[in-house]
Amino acid sequence: MNLTQLQSLIAVAEAGSFTAAADKLGVTQSGMSQALAALEENLGVKLLIRQPRGVELTAFGERALDHARAALSHLEAIEREAMALIGEETSAIRLAGFPSVFATVLPPLLRRFRTLHPGVDLVPLETDDMEVETWLTAGSIDLGVVLNPSPARNAVPLGRDAWVPILPAAHPLSRRSSVSLAELAAAPFVLATGGCHTNARSLADAAGLTLQNVQIEVRDWSSAIALVREGAGVSLVPESTLPEQRRGFRVSKLTSPLHRAFGLVASPARPLSRAGRLFVEMARRSTAPTLA
């Protein structure tokens, strides 16, 4: 029995579904399902009844939920009292990241930390990935989300994303199940940076290619997607930035897949406070099921 399993039980009971509960904790639905299945196996007792429209607790599950909430409450009280004792309950954490992580993985982590530690002043800062690195080096921030961190940086992995081609619905390449980076680079192109140095242009450069016909360059992924939808060109975007409504454009795959990874790292220029260490540990616990 571990903290992740107890958090998952509480989240599912409150949300009524694996999907909503996983979103609340910032983990995958499969990771949460695995954590709860392991808890049931360890206990030898069913906790949940999976229904077509959601999840219900068994009678024992209801009793276990009370204990899980009490256990979590006691753990949070220990952390709060320890921080108050050393005078860090009112400390601040400055955390920087690039736009797409603020739209995906960071909100559940920020929400969870503020619930656990309401006395800590958590200051999120959105900027581009190069400035995140500059701030980390200078010690201007405590924590930063960086792209493709090396193993030596001891980053907490927050996610991994595939780069996917998007094409106007009427484009000849849209009928294909996969498209090469060279074919994209030769077509009229809508370049989006997402506030990151790593984008379609840098990926093409790394492959020895050049984007030959950039029609327009924008910052936001959503702007690029809207322009592709209107037929302005093709583009290459992170999969997590795709909208649910995909009318007017097609999503393909690269013949040679490319991915980006992002992780949480601490500034090497300043000691990480206890509040900062608590955020790192919470992030590590929250993302562990995702990476299993």
Short mmCIF file of C-alpha atoms in Angstrom, two decimals:
data_model
loop_
_atom_site.label_atom_id
_atom_site.label_comp_id
_atom_site.label_asym_id
_atom_site.label_seq_id
_atom_site.Cartn_x
_atom_site.Cartn_y
_atom_site.Cartn_z
CA MET A 1 0.00 0.00 0.00
CA ASN A 2 1.43 3.40 -0.96
CA LEU A 3 0.50 7.07 -1.12
CA THR A 4 -0.24 6.99 -4.86
CA GLN A 5 -2.80 4.22 -4.36
CA LEU A 6 -4.53 6.11 -1.53
CA GLN A 7 -4.60 9.34 -3.59
CA SER A 8 -6.05 7.41 -6.53
CA LEU A 9 -8.80 5.86 -4.39
CA ILE A 10 -9.81 9.27 -3.04
CA ALA A 11 -9.73 10.90 -6.48
CA VAL A 12 -11.88 8.17 -8.11
CA ALA A 13 -14.40 8.31 -5.26
CA GLU A 14 -14.72 12.09 -5.57
CA ALA A 15 -14.73 12.27 -9.38
CA GLY A 16 -16.82 9.17 -10.07
CA SER A 17 -14.71 8.09 -13.05
CA PHE A 18 -11.16 7.08 -13.87
CA THR A 19 -10.89 9.74 -16.59
CA ALA A 20 -11.85 12.68 -14.37
CA ALA A 21 -9.82 11.35 -11.44
CA ALA A 22 -6.70 10.87 -13.57
CA ASP A 23 -7.07 14.42 -14.91
CA LYS A 24 -7.36 15.76 -11.37
CA LEU A 25 -4.11 14.08 -10.27
CA GLY A 26 -2.30 14.68 -13.55
CA VAL A 27 -1.69 10.99 -14.35
CA THR A 28 -2.86 8.67 -17.11
CA GLN A 29 -6.09 6.71 -16.80
CA SER A 30 -4.21 3.44 -17.29
CA GLY A 31 -1.69 4.37 -14.59
CA MET A 32 -4.45 5.10 -12.11
CA SER A 33 -6.28 1.89 -13.00
CA GLN A 34 -3.08 -0.08 -12.43
CA ALA A 35 -2.50 1.58 -9.05
CA LEU A 36 -6.01 0.72 -7.84
CA ALA A 37 -5.86 -2.82 -9.22
CA ALA A 38 -2.61 -3.32 -7.29
CA LEU A 39 -4.25 -1.97 -4.12
CA GLU A 40 -7.18 -4.40 -4.50
CA GLU A 41 -4.78 -7.27 -5.14
CA ASN A 42 -2.70 -6.43 -2.06
CA LEU A 43 -5.79 -6.20 0.14
CA GLY A 44 -7.52 -9.19 -1.40
CA VAL A 45 -10.80 -7.24 -1.38
CA LYS A 46 -12.73 -5.41 -4.11
CA LEU A 47 -12.89 -1.67 -3.59
CA LEU A 48 -14.57 -0.54 -6.80
CA ILE A 49 -17.39 -1.60 -9.07
CA ARG A 50 -16.84 -0.46 -12.66
CA GLN A 51 -20.13 0.62 -14.22
CA PRO A 52 -20.80 1.74 -17.82
CA ARG A 53 -21.31 5.31 -16.63
CA GLY A 54 -18.63 5.50 -13.98
CA VAL A 55 -17.23 3.88 -10.86
CA GLU A 56 -18.89 3.06 -7.54
CA LEU A 57 -17.29 2.02 -4.27
CA THR A 58 -18.13 -1.29 -2.65
CA ALA A 59 -19.21 -1.29 1.00
CA PHE A 60 -15.65 -2.07 2.02
CA GLY A 61 -14.42 0.56 -0.44
CA GLU A 62 -16.45 3.19 1.44
CA ARG A 63 -14.79 2.20 4.72
CA ALA A 64 -11.37 2.12 3.07
CA LEU A 65 -12.03 5.60 1.67
CA ASP A 66 -12.52 7.00 5.18
CA HIS A 67 -9.20 5.51 6.27
CA ALA A 68 -7.43 6.77 3.13
CA ARG A 69 -8.67 10.31 3.71
CA ALA A 70 -7.60 10.18 7.34
CA ALA A 71 -4.15 8.83 6.40
CA LEU A 72 -3.65 11.53 3.77
CA SER A 73 -4.83 14.21 6.19
CA HIS A 74 -2.31 13.04 8.81
CA LEU A 75 0.52 13.03 6.27
CA GLU A 76 -0.36 16.55 5.17
CA ALA A 77 -0.50 17.68 8.80
CA ILE A 78 3.00 16.29 9.38
CA GLU A 79 4.34 18.23 6.38
CA ARG A 80 2.58 21.46 7.41
CA GLU A 81 3.81 21.27 11.00
CA ALA A 82 7.35 20.48 9.92
CA MET A 83 7.38 23.44 7.54
CA ALA A 84 5.92 25.73 10.19
CA LEU A 85 8.55 24.55 12.68
CA ILE A 86 11.42 25.53 10.41
CA GLY A 87 9.73 28.75 9.32
CA GLU A 88 9.12 27.79 5.70
CA GLU A 89 5.34 27.50 5.65
CA THR A 90 5.18 31.02 4.18
CA SER A 91 8.10 30.49 1.76
CA ALA A 92 7.81 30.99 -1.99
CA ILE A 93 8.57 28.79 -4.99
CA ARG A 94 9.29 30.38 -8.36
CA LEU A 95 8.59 27.87 -11.14
CA ALA A 96 9.01 28.61 -14.84
CA GLY A 97 7.92 26.71 -17.93
CA PHE A 98 7.08 27.16 -21.60
CA PRO A 99 3.49 27.66 -22.83
CA SER A 100 2.54 24.11 -23.81
CA VAL A 101 3.33 22.62 -20.38
CA PHE A 102 1.20 25.33 -18.76
CA ALA A 103 -1.62 24.13 -21.03
CA THR A 104 -1.17 20.43 -20.22
CA VAL A 105 0.87 18.88 -17.40
CA LEU A 106 1.46 21.76 -14.99
CA PRO A 107 -2.09 22.84 -13.98
CA PRO A 108 -2.94 19.61 -12.07
CA LEU A 109 0.42 19.74 -10.25
CA LEU A 110 -0.01 23.40 -9.31
CA ARG A 111 -3.57 22.81 -8.13
CA ARG A 112 -2.55 19.78 -6.05
CA PHE A 113 0.37 21.55 -4.40
CA ARG A 114 -1.70 24.58 -3.48
CA THR A 115 -4.27 22.28 -1.88
CA LEU A 116 -1.60 20.49 0.15
CA HIS A 117 0.42 23.59 1.08
CA PRO A 118 -1.81 26.68 1.06
CA GLY A 119 0.78 28.67 3.02
CA VAL A 120 3.43 28.39 0.31
CA ASP A 121 3.48 31.21 -2.24
CA LEU A 122 3.75 29.31 -5.54
CA VAL A 123 4.66 31.70 -8.36
CA PRO A 124 4.33 30.19 -11.88
CA LEU A 125 6.14 32.03 -14.69
CA GLU A 126 5.47 31.36 -18.37
CA THR A 127 8.25 32.09 -20.86
CA ASP A 128 10.16 30.41 -23.69
CA ASP A 129 12.37 27.38 -23.10
CA MET A 130 15.64 29.28 -23.59
CA GLU A 131 14.75 31.84 -20.93
CA VAL A 132 13.82 29.01 -18.53
CA GLU A 133 17.38 27.75 -18.94
CA THR A 134 18.80 31.25 -18.43
CA TRP A 135 16.79 31.77 -15.24
CA LEU A 136 17.81 28.37 -13.88
CA THR A 137 21.49 29.11 -14.50
CA ALA A 138 21.22 32.53 -12.87
CA GLY A 139 19.23 31.25 -9.88
CA SER A 140 16.33 33.59 -10.66
CA ILE A 141 13.89 30.69 -10.21
CA ASP A 142 13.78 27.63 -7.98
CA LEU A 143 12.43 25.13 -10.50
CA GLY A 144 11.99 25.00 -14.25
CA VAL A 145 10.44 22.70 -16.83
CA VAL A 146 13.00 22.06 -19.57
CA LEU A 147 12.94 20.22 -22.89
CA ASN A 148 14.84 16.99 -23.40
CA PRO A 149 16.87 17.15 -20.16
CA SER A 150 20.06 15.08 -20.05
CA PRO A 151 20.32 12.28 -17.46
CA ALA A 152 22.98 14.29 -15.62
CA ARG A 153 20.41 16.93 -14.66
CA ASN A 154 18.43 14.51 -12.47
CA ALA A 155 15.13 15.82 -13.84
CA VAL A 156 11.74 14.59 -12.72
CA PRO A 157 10.12 13.36 -15.98
CA LEU A 158 6.78 15.09 -16.56
CA GLY A 159 5.86 13.76 -19.98
CA ARG A 160 6.80 12.67 -23.49
CA ASP A 161 5.21 13.94 -26.65
CA ALA A 162 5.26 12.83 -30.30
CA TRP A 163 5.70 15.35 -33.11
CA VAL A 164 2.87 14.86 -35.61
CA PRO A 165 2.29 16.32 -39.11
CA ILE A 166 -0.97 18.19 -39.63
CA LEU A 167 -2.28 18.89 -43.12
CA PRO A 168 -5.28 20.63 -44.70
CA ALA A 169 -8.02 18.11 -45.40
CA ALA A 170 -7.69 18.60 -49.17
CA HIS A 171 -3.87 18.35 -49.23
CA PRO A 172 -2.51 15.43 -51.34
CA LEU A 173 -0.38 14.18 -48.44
CA SER A 174 -3.42 14.01 -46.15
CA ARG A 175 -4.44 10.71 -47.77
CA ARG A 176 -1.25 9.07 -46.54
CA SER A 177 -0.94 7.20 -43.24
CA SER A 178 2.56 8.61 -42.73
CA VAL A 179 4.62 11.49 -44.11
CA SER A 180 8.37 12.03 -44.10
CA LEU A 181 9.99 15.12 -42.62
CA ALA A 182 11.53 15.82 -46.03
CA GLU A 183 8.10 15.89 -47.67
CA LEU A 184 6.82 18.32 -45.05
CA ALA A 185 9.89 20.54 -45.41
CA ALA A 186 9.31 20.83 -49.17
CA ALA A 187 5.63 21.84 -48.84
CA PRO A 188 4.18 25.29 -48.06
CA PHE A 189 4.66 25.39 -44.28
CA VAL A 190 3.07 27.06 -41.26
CA LEU A 191 5.81 27.30 -38.64
CA ALA A 192 4.84 27.44 -34.97
CA THR A 193 7.43 27.67 -32.20
CA GLY A 194 5.25 27.26 -29.11
CA GLY A 195 7.73 29.50 -27.31
CA CYS A 196 10.40 26.80 -27.72
CA HIS A 197 13.77 26.67 -29.43
CA THR A 198 12.95 23.09 -30.41
CA ASN A 199 10.39 23.29 -33.21
CA ALA A 200 9.90 22.17 -36.80
CA ARG A 201 12.76 24.35 -38.05
CA SER A 202 15.31 22.99 -35.56
CA LEU A 203 14.10 19.42 -36.17
CA ALA A 204 14.55 19.92 -39.92
CA ASP A 205 18.02 21.42 -39.39
CA ALA A 206 19.03 18.44 -37.24
CA ALA A 207 17.99 16.13 -40.10
CA GLY A 208 20.00 18.12 -42.65
CA LEU A 209 16.85 19.65 -44.17
CA THR A 210 15.54 23.17 -44.69
CA LEU A 211 11.95 24.40 -44.50
CA GLN A 212 11.80 25.59 -48.10
CA ASN A 213 8.55 27.55 -48.16
CA VAL A 214 7.49 29.01 -44.78
CA GLN A 215 4.23 30.86 -45.42
CA ILE A 216 3.90 32.30 -41.94
CA GLU A 217 5.55 31.94 -38.53
CA VAL A 218 3.48 32.08 -35.32
CA ARG A 219 4.11 31.43 -31.64
CA ASP A 220 0.97 29.59 -30.57
CA TRP A 221 0.26 26.01 -31.63
CA SER A 222 -3.45 26.84 -31.78
CA SER A 223 -2.76 29.60 -34.33
CA ALA A 224 -0.81 27.20 -36.53
CA ILE A 225 -3.59 24.62 -36.35
CA ALA A 226 -6.17 27.26 -37.34
CA LEU A 227 -4.04 28.33 -40.32
CA VAL A 228 -3.59 24.72 -41.47
CA ARG A 229 -7.35 24.26 -41.16
CA GLU A 230 -7.77 27.20 -43.56
CA GLY A 231 -5.35 25.68 -46.07
CA ALA A 232 -2.36 28.00 -45.48
CA GLY A 233 0.08 25.09 -45.41
CA VAL A 234 1.20 22.02 -43.52
CA SER A 235 2.78 22.02 -40.08
CA LEU A 236 4.45 19.87 -37.42
CA VAL A 237 3.15 20.13 -33.85
CA PRO A 238 3.37 18.24 -30.54
CA GLU A 239 0.57 15.70 -30.27
CA SER A 240 -0.60 17.05 -26.91
CA THR A 241 -1.48 20.40 -28.51
CA LEU A 242 -4.08 18.90 -30.88
CA PRO A 243 -7.69 19.99 -30.27
CA GLU A 244 -10.54 17.53 -29.89
CA GLN A 245 -12.32 19.09 -32.87
CA ARG A 246 -10.26 18.23 -35.95
CA ARG A 247 -12.61 19.17 -38.76
CA GLY A 248 -10.80 20.74 -41.69
CA PHE A 249 -7.39 19.15 -41.18
CA ARG A 250 -5.81 15.73 -40.96
CA VAL A 251 -3.33 14.35 -38.45
CA SER A 252 -0.69 12.01 -39.82
CA LYS A 253 2.48 10.33 -38.48
CA LEU A 254 6.14 10.83 -39.31
CA THR A 255 7.71 7.90 -41.16
CA SER A 256 10.64 8.26 -38.74
CA PRO A 257 8.98 9.23 -35.42
CA LEU A 258 10.32 12.12 -33.38
CA HIS A 259 9.52 12.89 -29.75
CA ARG A 260 10.17 15.56 -27.18
CA ALA A 261 10.45 14.99 -23.45
CA PHE A 262 10.11 17.50 -20.66
CA GLY A 263 11.21 17.36 -17.05
CA LEU A 264 11.34 19.38 -13.86
CA VAL A 265 14.80 20.50 -12.74
CA ALA A 266 16.09 22.60 -9.86
CA SER A 267 18.35 25.61 -10.25
CA PRO A 268 22.01 24.66 -9.74
CA ALA A 269 22.72 28.21 -8.55
CA ARG A 270 20.73 28.11 -5.30
CA PRO A 271 19.86 25.56 -2.60
CA LEU A 272 16.38 24.18 -3.02
CA SER A 273 14.14 25.08 -0.09
CA ARG A 274 12.11 22.51 1.78
CA ALA A 275 9.00 23.83 0.00
CA GLY A 276 10.76 23.29 -3.32
CA ARG A 277 11.76 19.77 -2.35
CA LEU A 278 8.16 19.02 -1.40
CA PHE A 279 7.01 20.17 -4.85
CA VAL A 280 9.63 17.97 -6.53
CA GLU A 281 8.59 14.93 -4.47
CA MET A 282 4.92 15.56 -5.18
CA ALA A 283 5.67 15.83 -8.91
CA ARG A 284 7.67 12.59 -8.79
CA ARG A 285 4.82 10.75 -7.05
CA SER A 286 2.19 12.19 -9.38
CA THR A 287 3.97 11.31 -12.60
CA ALA A 288 5.27 7.88 -11.59
CA PRO A 289 2.13 5.98 -12.80
CA THR A 290 2.30 7.85 -16.12
CA LEU A 291 5.81 6.63 -16.77
CA ALA A 292 5.28 3.04 -15.63
#
